Amino acid sequence: MISIDIEKKLKSYKGQHILQIKQQFAAGSITKIYGPSGAGKTTLLKTIAGFTEPERGKIIVNDVVWFDTESKINLPPQKRMAGFVFQDYALFPNMTVKQHLEYATTDTEWINRLLAIGKLGPFATHKPEYLSGGQQQRLAILRALAIKPKLLLMDEPFSALDPESKSALINELKTVFEELKTTVLIVTHNPQELDGLTKMEMNIS
Amino acid sequence: MDLTPIYLTLKLAAITTLLLLVIGLPVAWWLSRGRSFFKIALEAIITMPLVLPPSVLGFYLLLAFSPLHGIGLWLQKTFDVQFVFSFKGLVLASIIYSMPFMIGPIKSALQQLPASLSQASYSLGKSRWQTFVKVLLPNIKPSLLTAVVLTFAHTLGEFGVVLMIGGNIPGVTRVASIAVYDSVEQMDYHTANVYSLILFAITFVLVIAVFIFNKYQLKSPLE
């Protein structure tokens, strides 16, 4: 169970507004998060992962307090270890596909399985600059999964994939999520694209 | 032909560059993260040698480390170390004088890396140190190389600071740039020319090597 109750100031060209989120997610559930640009979808994910702090509130994940302004608890991202798929991928330019996964985990069996899921086996020794946009995006997803996260935060994770590889990947991911019992939050502009994965949704406006 | 000044110059530049790399990397990393008045003030102080006449810097270092009073006296008494008119003093002065050349390029390169790169590494459970060594440093190699070579070359070219704090002691503090000046003073243009040519050749090769290396081999992977 993941419980979030936060308030965070957002600055945009329209001025300041306050992002207020009070929501609970069942353990192992998959939720798509949608809403207009600038509403704070990415900020919500970054706040949960610990990259940025809310002004006030509480984040509790599987009975562990990650953040609480009242008791001044703020776990660093390293202790939260939420899998994170960045909108800009944030791949490491100096590492090959395989090195990305080896940086995250030492479990070679798991690495090989991930490479198969992302269909990146033939490109294991390639660096990101020699991958297509879709391959880069798949690598970003695999890297986040490499740590077998209990909570996975995905920011527009399928935007660069063609419909065919998207549905193939989503099918594979479904199995992995179930196996790992991962709770997943997916930010998307296009909620319909995830219909095969989940019906649960959350609107931020 | 006495080549000691050339040897001294190269030794000074090598030691300065090495020490500055050790000092500069953590400072540049710290300066690249966020903004505060203290950071801005520190950065200004580090940058001062770029615009200050070297003789001014040398003058204050001379005063500060004079063994007659203050820090200089304390260092002399406690550690038996004297910075004025010694090779150690040259190293210390060079470190301060060349610091902006080491820290500047590394700091801007680190700032230009997207924040998500570090965040991705943190989310995988990696410490700041691991992230710095495995993710940040390898992705700023061209700037790192530029910083190292510029620092080295700039130290080769020192004159004012070195003269003020080190004087002109043969075999101890008479580096090539001072030997050139000294030779000209004594109307020995031939010797001045030899030292000058050697300095010119070394710095030219260094600078051109950086340009070639950065252009063809180590183009920033983020470009």
Short mmCIF file of C-alpha atoms in Angstrom, two decimals:
data_model
loop_
_atom_site.label_atom_id
_atom_site.label_comp_id
_atom_site.label_asym_id
_atom_site.label_seq_id
_atom_site.Cartn_x
_atom_site.Cartn_y
_atom_site.Cartn_z
CA MET A 1 0.00 0.00 0.00
CA ILE A 2 1.30 3.41 -0.94
CA SER A 3 -0.15 6.47 0.67
CA ILE A 4 0.60 9.96 -0.53
CA ASP A 5 -0.61 13.19 0.96
CA ILE A 6 1.50 16.13 -0.17
CA GLU A 7 1.45 19.80 -1.03
CA LYS A 8 4.09 21.28 -3.29
CA LYS A 9 4.47 24.71 -4.87
CA LEU A 10 4.87 24.63 -8.63
CA LYS A 11 6.25 27.50 -10.65
CA SER A 12 5.33 27.87 -14.28
CA TYR A 13 4.96 30.63 -16.84
CA LYS A 14 1.39 31.06 -15.62
CA GLY A 15 2.66 31.85 -12.15
CA GLN A 16 2.57 29.75 -9.04
CA HIS A 17 0.11 27.06 -8.17
CA ILE A 18 0.00 24.42 -5.52
CA LEU A 19 0.06 20.75 -6.39
CA GLN A 20 -2.13 18.95 -3.90
CA ILE A 21 -2.24 15.18 -3.99
CA LYS A 22 -4.02 12.89 -1.59
CA GLN A 23 -4.15 9.39 -2.93
CA GLN A 24 -3.62 5.77 -2.04
CA PHE A 25 -2.42 3.03 -4.33
CA ALA A 26 -2.90 -0.65 -3.52
CA ALA A 27 0.27 -2.75 -3.44
CA GLY A 28 0.88 -4.36 -6.81
CA SER A 29 -1.55 -2.07 -8.60
CA ILE A 30 -0.86 -0.28 -11.85
CA THR A 31 -2.19 3.26 -12.19
CA LYS A 32 -2.03 5.63 -15.11
CA ILE A 33 -1.71 9.30 -14.27
CA TYR A 34 -2.86 11.85 -16.77
CA GLY A 35 -3.66 15.54 -16.91
CA PRO A 36 -2.71 18.68 -18.84
CA SER A 37 0.90 19.77 -19.39
CA GLY A 38 2.32 21.63 -16.41
CA ALA A 39 -0.17 20.13 -13.97
CA GLY A 40 2.62 18.51 -11.99
CA LYS A 41 2.65 14.87 -13.14
CA THR A 42 6.43 14.67 -13.46
CA THR A 43 6.88 16.63 -10.23
CA LEU A 44 4.68 14.11 -8.42
CA LEU A 45 6.89 11.23 -9.59
CA LYS A 46 10.09 13.11 -8.70
CA THR A 47 8.71 13.92 -5.27
CA ILE A 48 7.92 10.28 -4.61
CA ALA A 49 11.38 9.20 -5.78
CA GLY A 50 13.02 11.76 -3.49
CA PHE A 51 14.58 14.02 -6.14
CA THR A 52 12.60 17.00 -4.89
CA GLU A 53 10.85 17.82 -1.63
CA PRO A 54 7.26 18.87 -1.07
CA GLU A 55 6.53 21.77 1.30
CA ARG A 56 4.28 19.65 3.43
CA GLY A 57 3.00 16.13 3.68
CA LYS A 58 3.65 12.45 4.06
CA ILE A 59 4.70 9.63 1.78
CA ILE A 60 4.38 6.10 3.13
CA VAL A 61 5.35 3.10 1.02
CA ASN A 62 4.61 -0.43 2.21
CA ASP A 63 4.50 0.74 5.84
CA VAL A 64 7.84 2.56 5.60
CA VAL A 65 7.74 6.34 6.02
CA TRP A 66 9.72 7.85 3.13
CA PHE A 67 8.82 11.42 3.83
CA ASP A 68 7.05 13.23 6.64
CA THR A 69 7.31 16.95 7.37
CA GLU A 70 5.93 16.52 10.88
CA SER A 71 8.51 14.03 12.08
CA LYS A 72 11.14 15.48 9.73
CA ILE A 73 11.74 12.20 7.93
CA ASN A 74 13.15 12.42 4.41
CA LEU A 75 14.77 9.28 3.04
CA PRO A 76 17.33 9.95 0.30
CA PRO A 77 16.61 8.47 -3.17
CA GLN A 78 19.25 5.80 -2.51
CA LYS A 79 17.22 4.39 0.37
CA ARG A 80 13.88 4.67 -1.43
CA MET A 81 15.19 2.86 -4.52
CA ALA A 82 12.11 3.52 -6.57
CA GLY A 83 12.61 2.41 -10.17
CA PHE A 84 12.42 5.53 -12.32
CA VAL A 85 11.93 5.83 -16.07
CA PHE A 86 12.79 9.40 -17.05
CA GLN A 87 11.00 11.26 -19.80
CA ASP A 88 14.41 12.18 -21.27
CA TYR A 89 15.62 8.58 -20.58
CA ALA A 90 18.68 9.87 -18.63
CA LEU A 91 20.84 7.09 -20.09
CA PHE A 92 24.53 7.17 -19.24
CA PRO A 93 26.39 8.13 -22.45
CA ASN A 94 29.57 6.36 -21.30
CA MET A 95 27.95 2.96 -20.76
CA THR A 96 26.85 0.25 -23.16
CA VAL A 97 23.40 -1.33 -22.90
CA LYS A 98 24.80 -4.20 -20.84
CA GLN A 99 26.89 -1.91 -18.63
CA HIS A 100 23.74 0.07 -17.77
CA LEU A 101 22.18 -3.08 -16.38
CA GLU A 102 25.40 -4.26 -14.72
CA TYR A 103 25.68 -0.89 -13.01
CA ALA A 104 22.27 -1.50 -11.47
CA THR A 105 22.49 -5.22 -10.60
CA THR A 106 24.95 -8.12 -10.42
CA ASP A 107 22.30 -10.74 -11.21
CA THR A 108 23.40 -11.92 -14.69
CA GLU A 109 20.39 -14.17 -15.17
CA TRP A 110 18.08 -11.23 -14.57
CA ILE A 111 20.13 -9.05 -16.92
CA ASN A 112 19.79 -11.60 -19.71
CA ARG A 113 16.07 -11.88 -19.15
CA LEU A 114 15.70 -8.07 -19.23
CA LEU A 115 17.68 -7.89 -22.48
CA ALA A 116 15.28 -10.43 -23.96
CA ILE A 117 12.21 -8.54 -22.74
CA GLY A 118 13.46 -5.29 -24.29
CA LYS A 119 14.74 -7.12 -27.42
CA LEU A 120 18.10 -5.44 -26.83
CA GLY A 121 20.28 -8.58 -26.77
CA PRO A 122 21.86 -7.88 -30.18
CA PHE A 123 22.68 -4.35 -29.05
CA ALA A 124 24.21 -5.27 -25.67
CA THR A 125 27.57 -3.71 -26.51
CA HIS A 126 26.14 -0.52 -28.03
CA LYS A 127 26.26 2.84 -26.33
CA PRO A 128 23.08 4.96 -26.24
CA GLU A 129 24.17 7.24 -29.09
CA TYR A 130 24.09 4.22 -31.42
CA LEU A 131 20.57 3.18 -30.40
CA SER A 132 17.31 4.32 -31.98
CA GLY A 133 14.87 6.40 -29.94
CA GLY A 134 12.70 3.37 -29.25
CA GLN A 135 15.69 1.26 -28.19
CA GLN A 136 16.88 4.02 -25.86
CA GLN A 137 13.45 4.19 -24.28
CA ARG A 138 13.36 0.43 -23.78
CA LEU A 139 16.80 0.54 -22.17
CA ALA A 140 15.55 3.22 -19.77
CA ILE A 141 12.72 0.89 -18.74
CA LEU A 142 15.03 -2.12 -18.37
CA ARG A 143 17.49 -0.17 -16.23
CA ALA A 144 14.70 0.86 -13.85
CA LEU A 145 13.55 -2.76 -13.61
CA ALA A 146 17.08 -4.05 -13.03
CA ILE A 147 16.89 -3.24 -9.31
CA LYS A 148 13.61 -5.20 -9.01
CA PRO A 149 11.86 -2.17 -7.51
CA LYS A 150 8.83 -2.49 -5.26
CA LEU A 151 7.65 0.83 -6.67
CA LEU A 152 8.15 1.79 -10.30
CA LEU A 153 7.63 5.36 -11.50
CA MET A 154 7.39 5.81 -15.27
CA ASP A 155 7.26 9.17 -17.01
CA GLU A 156 5.86 8.84 -20.55
CA PRO A 157 7.61 5.47 -20.91
CA PHE A 158 6.17 4.37 -24.26
CA SER A 159 6.14 7.66 -26.19
CA ALA A 160 8.88 6.68 -28.65
CA LEU A 161 7.63 3.16 -29.41
CA ASP A 162 5.67 2.10 -32.46
CA PRO A 163 2.26 0.51 -31.71
CA GLU A 164 3.47 -3.02 -32.42
CA SER A 165 6.52 -3.03 -30.16
CA LYS A 166 4.55 -1.07 -27.59
CA SER A 167 1.90 -3.78 -27.16
CA ALA A 168 4.54 -6.53 -27.23
CA LEU A 169 6.53 -4.76 -24.51
CA ILE A 170 3.45 -4.01 -22.41
CA ASN A 171 2.54 -7.71 -22.49
CA GLU A 172 6.00 -8.68 -21.25
CA LEU A 173 5.99 -5.98 -18.60
CA LYS A 174 2.65 -7.15 -17.26
CA THR A 175 4.18 -10.52 -16.40
CA VAL A 176 7.25 -8.91 -14.84
CA PHE A 177 5.16 -6.54 -12.71
CA GLU A 178 3.11 -9.46 -11.40
CA GLU A 179 6.22 -11.49 -10.64
CA LEU A 180 7.94 -8.67 -8.79
CA LYS A 181 4.68 -7.55 -7.14
CA THR A 182 5.64 -4.05 -8.18
CA THR A 183 3.34 -1.10 -7.69
CA VAL A 184 3.48 0.99 -10.85
CA LEU A 185 2.60 4.61 -11.55
CA ILE A 186 2.67 5.62 -15.20
CA VAL A 187 2.41 9.21 -16.35
CA THR A 188 0.91 9.47 -19.81
CA HIS A 189 -0.57 11.99 -22.21
CA ASN A 190 -2.52 9.28 -23.89
CA PRO A 191 -4.41 7.17 -21.30
CA GLN A 192 -5.97 4.89 -23.94
CA GLU A 193 -2.58 3.46 -24.90
CA LEU A 194 -2.46 1.70 -21.54
CA ASP A 195 -5.91 0.11 -21.68
CA GLY A 196 -4.37 -3.34 -22.04
CA LEU A 197 -2.34 -2.83 -18.88
CA THR A 198 -4.69 -1.22 -16.40
CA LYS A 199 -8.03 0.45 -15.90
CA MET A 200 -6.98 2.35 -12.80
CA GLU A 201 -6.41 5.99 -13.40
CA MET A 202 -5.73 9.20 -11.61
CA ASN A 203 -6.31 12.66 -13.00
CA ILE A 204 -4.17 15.62 -12.02
CA SER A 205 -5.50 18.95 -13.13
CA MET B 1 73.59 25.46 -21.71
CA ASP B 2 71.96 25.05 -18.32
CA LEU B 3 68.64 23.24 -18.69
CA THR B 4 67.78 23.31 -14.98
CA PRO B 5 65.24 26.14 -15.40
CA ILE B 6 63.34 24.06 -17.98
CA TYR B 7 63.44 21.03 -15.72
CA LEU B 8 62.25 23.13 -12.75
CA THR B 9 59.41 24.59 -14.82
CA LEU B 10 58.18 21.17 -15.95
CA LYS B 11 58.46 19.80 -12.41
CA LEU B 12 56.53 22.75 -11.02
CA ALA B 13 53.81 22.45 -13.66
CA ALA B 14 53.45 18.68 -13.15
CA ILE B 15 53.20 18.89 -9.35
CA THR B 16 50.82 21.87 -9.51
CA THR B 17 48.55 20.14 -12.02
CA LEU B 18 48.43 16.93 -10.01
CA LEU B 19 47.65 18.69 -6.73
CA LEU B 20 45.10 20.96 -8.41
CA LEU B 21 43.33 17.96 -9.91
CA VAL B 22 42.93 16.47 -6.43
CA ILE B 23 41.74 19.77 -4.95
CA GLY B 24 39.79 20.93 -8.01
CA LEU B 25 37.55 17.93 -8.66
CA PRO B 26 35.63 18.01 -5.35
CA VAL B 27 35.51 21.82 -5.29
CA ALA B 28 34.19 21.97 -8.87
CA TRP B 29 31.59 19.32 -8.06
CA TRP B 30 30.46 21.22 -4.98
CA LEU B 31 30.31 24.54 -6.87
CA SER B 32 28.31 22.94 -9.69
CA ARG B 33 25.47 22.03 -7.35
CA GLY B 34 23.02 24.77 -6.46
CA ARG B 35 23.69 28.39 -5.59
CA SER B 36 24.35 30.19 -2.35
CA PHE B 37 26.06 33.44 -1.46
CA PHE B 38 28.96 31.51 0.03
CA LYS B 39 29.47 29.58 -3.20
CA ILE B 40 29.38 32.72 -5.30
CA ALA B 41 31.91 34.39 -3.00
CA LEU B 42 34.21 31.37 -3.12
CA GLU B 43 33.95 31.21 -6.90
CA ALA B 44 34.83 34.90 -7.12
CA ILE B 45 37.91 34.36 -4.96
CA ILE B 46 38.98 31.39 -7.09
CA THR B 47 38.54 33.49 -10.24
CA MET B 48 40.45 36.54 -8.91
CA PRO B 49 43.89 35.38 -10.15
CA LEU B 50 42.54 35.63 -13.71
CA VAL B 51 42.15 39.39 -13.45
CA LEU B 52 44.51 40.39 -10.65
CA PRO B 53 48.08 41.43 -11.61
CA PRO B 54 50.26 38.44 -10.66
CA SER B 55 52.55 40.78 -8.75
CA VAL B 56 49.67 41.72 -6.43
CA LEU B 57 48.95 38.07 -5.67
CA GLY B 58 52.66 37.42 -5.21
CA PHE B 59 53.02 40.41 -2.91
CA TYR B 60 50.28 39.23 -0.56
CA LEU B 61 51.57 35.67 -0.57
CA LEU B 62 55.01 37.05 0.27
CA LEU B 63 53.55 38.97 3.21
CA ALA B 64 51.39 36.07 4.37
CA PHE B 65 54.18 33.52 4.35
CA SER B 66 57.01 35.69 5.53
CA PRO B 67 58.69 33.72 8.35
CA LEU B 68 58.89 36.90 10.43
CA HIS B 69 55.25 37.02 11.48
CA GLY B 70 51.74 35.51 11.27
CA ILE B 71 51.11 32.29 9.39
CA GLY B 72 54.65 32.17 8.04
CA LEU B 73 56.14 32.33 11.52
CA TRP B 74 53.73 29.69 12.78
CA LEU B 75 54.49 27.34 9.88
CA GLN B 76 58.21 27.86 10.43
CA LYS B 77 57.99 27.13 14.15
CA THR B 78 55.50 24.25 14.05
CA PHE B 79 56.42 22.37 10.91
CA ASP B 80 59.76 23.92 10.00
CA VAL B 81 58.31 24.77 6.61
CA GLN B 82 59.21 27.94 4.77
CA PHE B 83 57.23 28.95 1.71
CA VAL B 84 59.05 32.15 0.83
CA PHE B 85 61.98 31.73 -1.59
CA SER B 86 61.56 27.96 -1.78
CA PHE B 87 60.20 25.49 -4.33
CA LYS B 88 57.32 24.65 -1.98
CA GLY B 89 56.34 28.30 -2.10
CA LEU B 90 56.29 28.18 -5.88
CA VAL B 91 53.98 25.18 -5.80
CA LEU B 92 51.62 26.90 -3.35
CA ALA B 93 51.56 30.12 -5.38
CA SER B 94 51.03 28.19 -8.63
CA ILE B 95 48.12 26.28 -7.14
CA ILE B 96 46.37 29.53 -6.24
CA TYR B 97 47.35 31.20 -9.50
CA SER B 98 46.21 28.37 -11.80
CA MET B 99 43.15 27.30 -9.82
CA PRO B 100 40.56 28.98 -12.10
CA PHE B 101 41.96 27.08 -15.08
CA MET B 102 41.34 23.74 -13.38
CA ILE B 103 38.04 24.46 -11.65
CA GLY B 104 36.34 26.57 -14.34
CA PRO B 105 36.07 24.00 -17.16
CA ILE B 106 35.23 21.10 -14.82
CA LYS B 107 32.54 23.08 -13.04
CA SER B 108 30.79 24.20 -16.23
CA ALA B 109 30.95 20.70 -17.69
CA LEU B 110 29.36 19.22 -14.57
CA GLN B 111 26.67 21.91 -14.63
CA GLN B 112 25.80 21.07 -18.21
CA LEU B 113 25.14 17.41 -17.46
CA PRO B 114 21.38 16.91 -17.03
CA ALA B 115 20.28 16.54 -13.40
CA SER B 116 18.43 13.37 -14.38
CA LEU B 117 21.77 11.59 -14.91
CA SER B 118 22.66 11.81 -11.21
CA GLN B 119 19.06 11.17 -10.20
CA ALA B 120 18.95 7.99 -12.28
CA SER B 121 22.10 6.78 -10.55
CA TYR B 122 20.77 7.65 -7.07
CA SER B 123 17.53 5.79 -7.78
CA LEU B 124 19.62 2.67 -8.48
CA GLY B 125 20.95 2.99 -4.92
CA LYS B 126 24.32 4.46 -5.87
CA SER B 127 26.04 6.91 -3.52
CA ARG B 128 27.13 10.40 -4.55
CA TRP B 129 30.73 9.20 -4.74
CA GLN B 130 29.86 6.19 -6.95
CA THR B 131 27.77 8.47 -9.14
CA PHE B 132 30.60 10.99 -9.43
CA VAL B 133 33.19 8.39 -10.39
CA LYS B 134 31.12 6.08 -12.60
CA VAL B 135 28.64 8.45 -14.22
CA LEU B 136 29.65 12.13 -14.00
CA LEU B 137 33.42 12.01 -14.52
CA PRO B 138 33.43 9.69 -17.56
CA ASN B 139 30.96 12.02 -19.28
CA ILE B 140 33.06 15.16 -18.90
CA LYS B 141 36.34 13.68 -20.19
CA PRO B 142 36.95 16.37 -22.84
CA SER B 143 36.58 19.17 -20.29
CA LEU B 144 38.72 17.28 -17.82
CA LEU B 145 41.48 17.02 -20.39
CA THR B 146 41.14 20.69 -21.28
CA ALA B 147 41.35 21.66 -17.61
CA VAL B 148 44.47 19.56 -17.00
CA VAL B 149 46.33 20.80 -20.06
CA LEU B 150 45.38 24.45 -19.55
CA THR B 151 46.48 24.28 -15.92
CA PHE B 152 49.78 22.73 -16.93
CA ALA B 153 50.38 25.23 -19.72
CA HIS B 154 49.35 28.19 -17.59
CA THR B 155 51.77 27.15 -14.85
CA LEU B 156 54.56 26.95 -17.45
CA GLY B 157 53.83 30.56 -18.30
CA GLU B 158 53.89 31.98 -14.78
CA PHE B 159 56.17 34.91 -14.13
CA GLY B 160 55.03 37.60 -11.73
CA VAL B 161 53.83 35.43 -8.85
CA VAL B 162 56.84 33.16 -9.09
CA LEU B 163 59.25 36.07 -9.10
CA MET B 164 57.61 37.70 -6.08
CA ILE B 165 57.45 34.67 -3.83
CA GLY B 166 60.32 32.58 -5.18
CA GLY B 167 62.85 35.14 -6.26
CA ASN B 168 65.52 34.01 -8.68
CA ILE B 169 67.52 31.30 -6.95
CA PRO B 170 69.33 29.08 -9.49
CA GLY B 171 68.30 25.43 -9.21
CA VAL B 172 65.61 26.22 -6.62
CA THR B 173 63.19 28.84 -7.88
CA ARG B 174 64.64 30.07 -11.18
CA VAL B 175 62.08 28.68 -13.61
CA ALA B 176 62.29 29.16 -17.38
CA SER B 177 60.22 32.34 -17.59
CA ILE B 178 62.46 33.99 -15.02
CA ALA B 179 65.60 32.65 -16.68
CA VAL B 180 64.48 34.38 -19.90
CA TYR B 181 64.07 37.68 -18.08
CA ASP B 182 67.35 37.24 -16.26
CA SER B 183 69.24 36.45 -19.48
CA VAL B 184 67.85 39.52 -21.21
CA GLU B 185 68.85 41.66 -18.24
CA GLN B 186 72.39 40.36 -18.73
CA MET B 187 72.21 41.00 -22.49
CA ASP B 188 72.54 37.25 -23.12
CA TYR B 189 69.97 37.08 -25.93
CA HIS B 190 71.09 33.68 -27.14
CA THR B 191 70.22 31.94 -23.86
CA ALA B 192 66.96 33.90 -23.60
CA ASN B 193 66.09 32.73 -27.09
CA VAL B 194 66.75 29.06 -26.35
CA TYR B 195 64.58 29.08 -23.20
CA SER B 196 61.86 31.00 -25.01
CA LEU B 197 61.84 28.64 -27.97
CA ILE B 198 61.60 25.58 -25.73
CA LEU B 199 58.68 27.12 -23.78
CA PHE B 200 57.00 28.18 -26.99
CA ALA B 201 57.34 24.70 -28.51
CA ILE B 202 56.04 22.87 -25.42
CA THR B 203 52.98 25.09 -24.97
CA PHE B 204 52.17 25.06 -28.68
CA VAL B 205 52.23 21.28 -28.80
CA LEU B 206 50.09 21.06 -25.66
CA VAL B 207 47.42 23.45 -26.86
CA ILE B 208 47.22 21.95 -30.34
CA ALA B 209 47.04 18.45 -28.85
CA VAL B 210 43.97 19.45 -26.83
CA PHE B 211 42.26 20.91 -29.87
CA ILE B 212 42.91 17.80 -31.97
CA PHE B 213 41.96 15.42 -29.18
CA ASN B 214 38.71 17.17 -28.38
CA LYS B 215 37.73 17.48 -31.98
CA TYR B 216 38.34 13.95 -33.19
CA GLN B 217 38.55 11.60 -30.26
CA LEU B 218 36.71 12.74 -27.23
CA LYS B 219 33.83 14.70 -28.57
CA SER B 220 31.44 15.10 -25.70
CA PRO B 221 29.05 12.14 -25.83
CA LEU B 222 26.18 14.47 -25.04
CA GLU B 223 26.63 16.63 -28.13
#
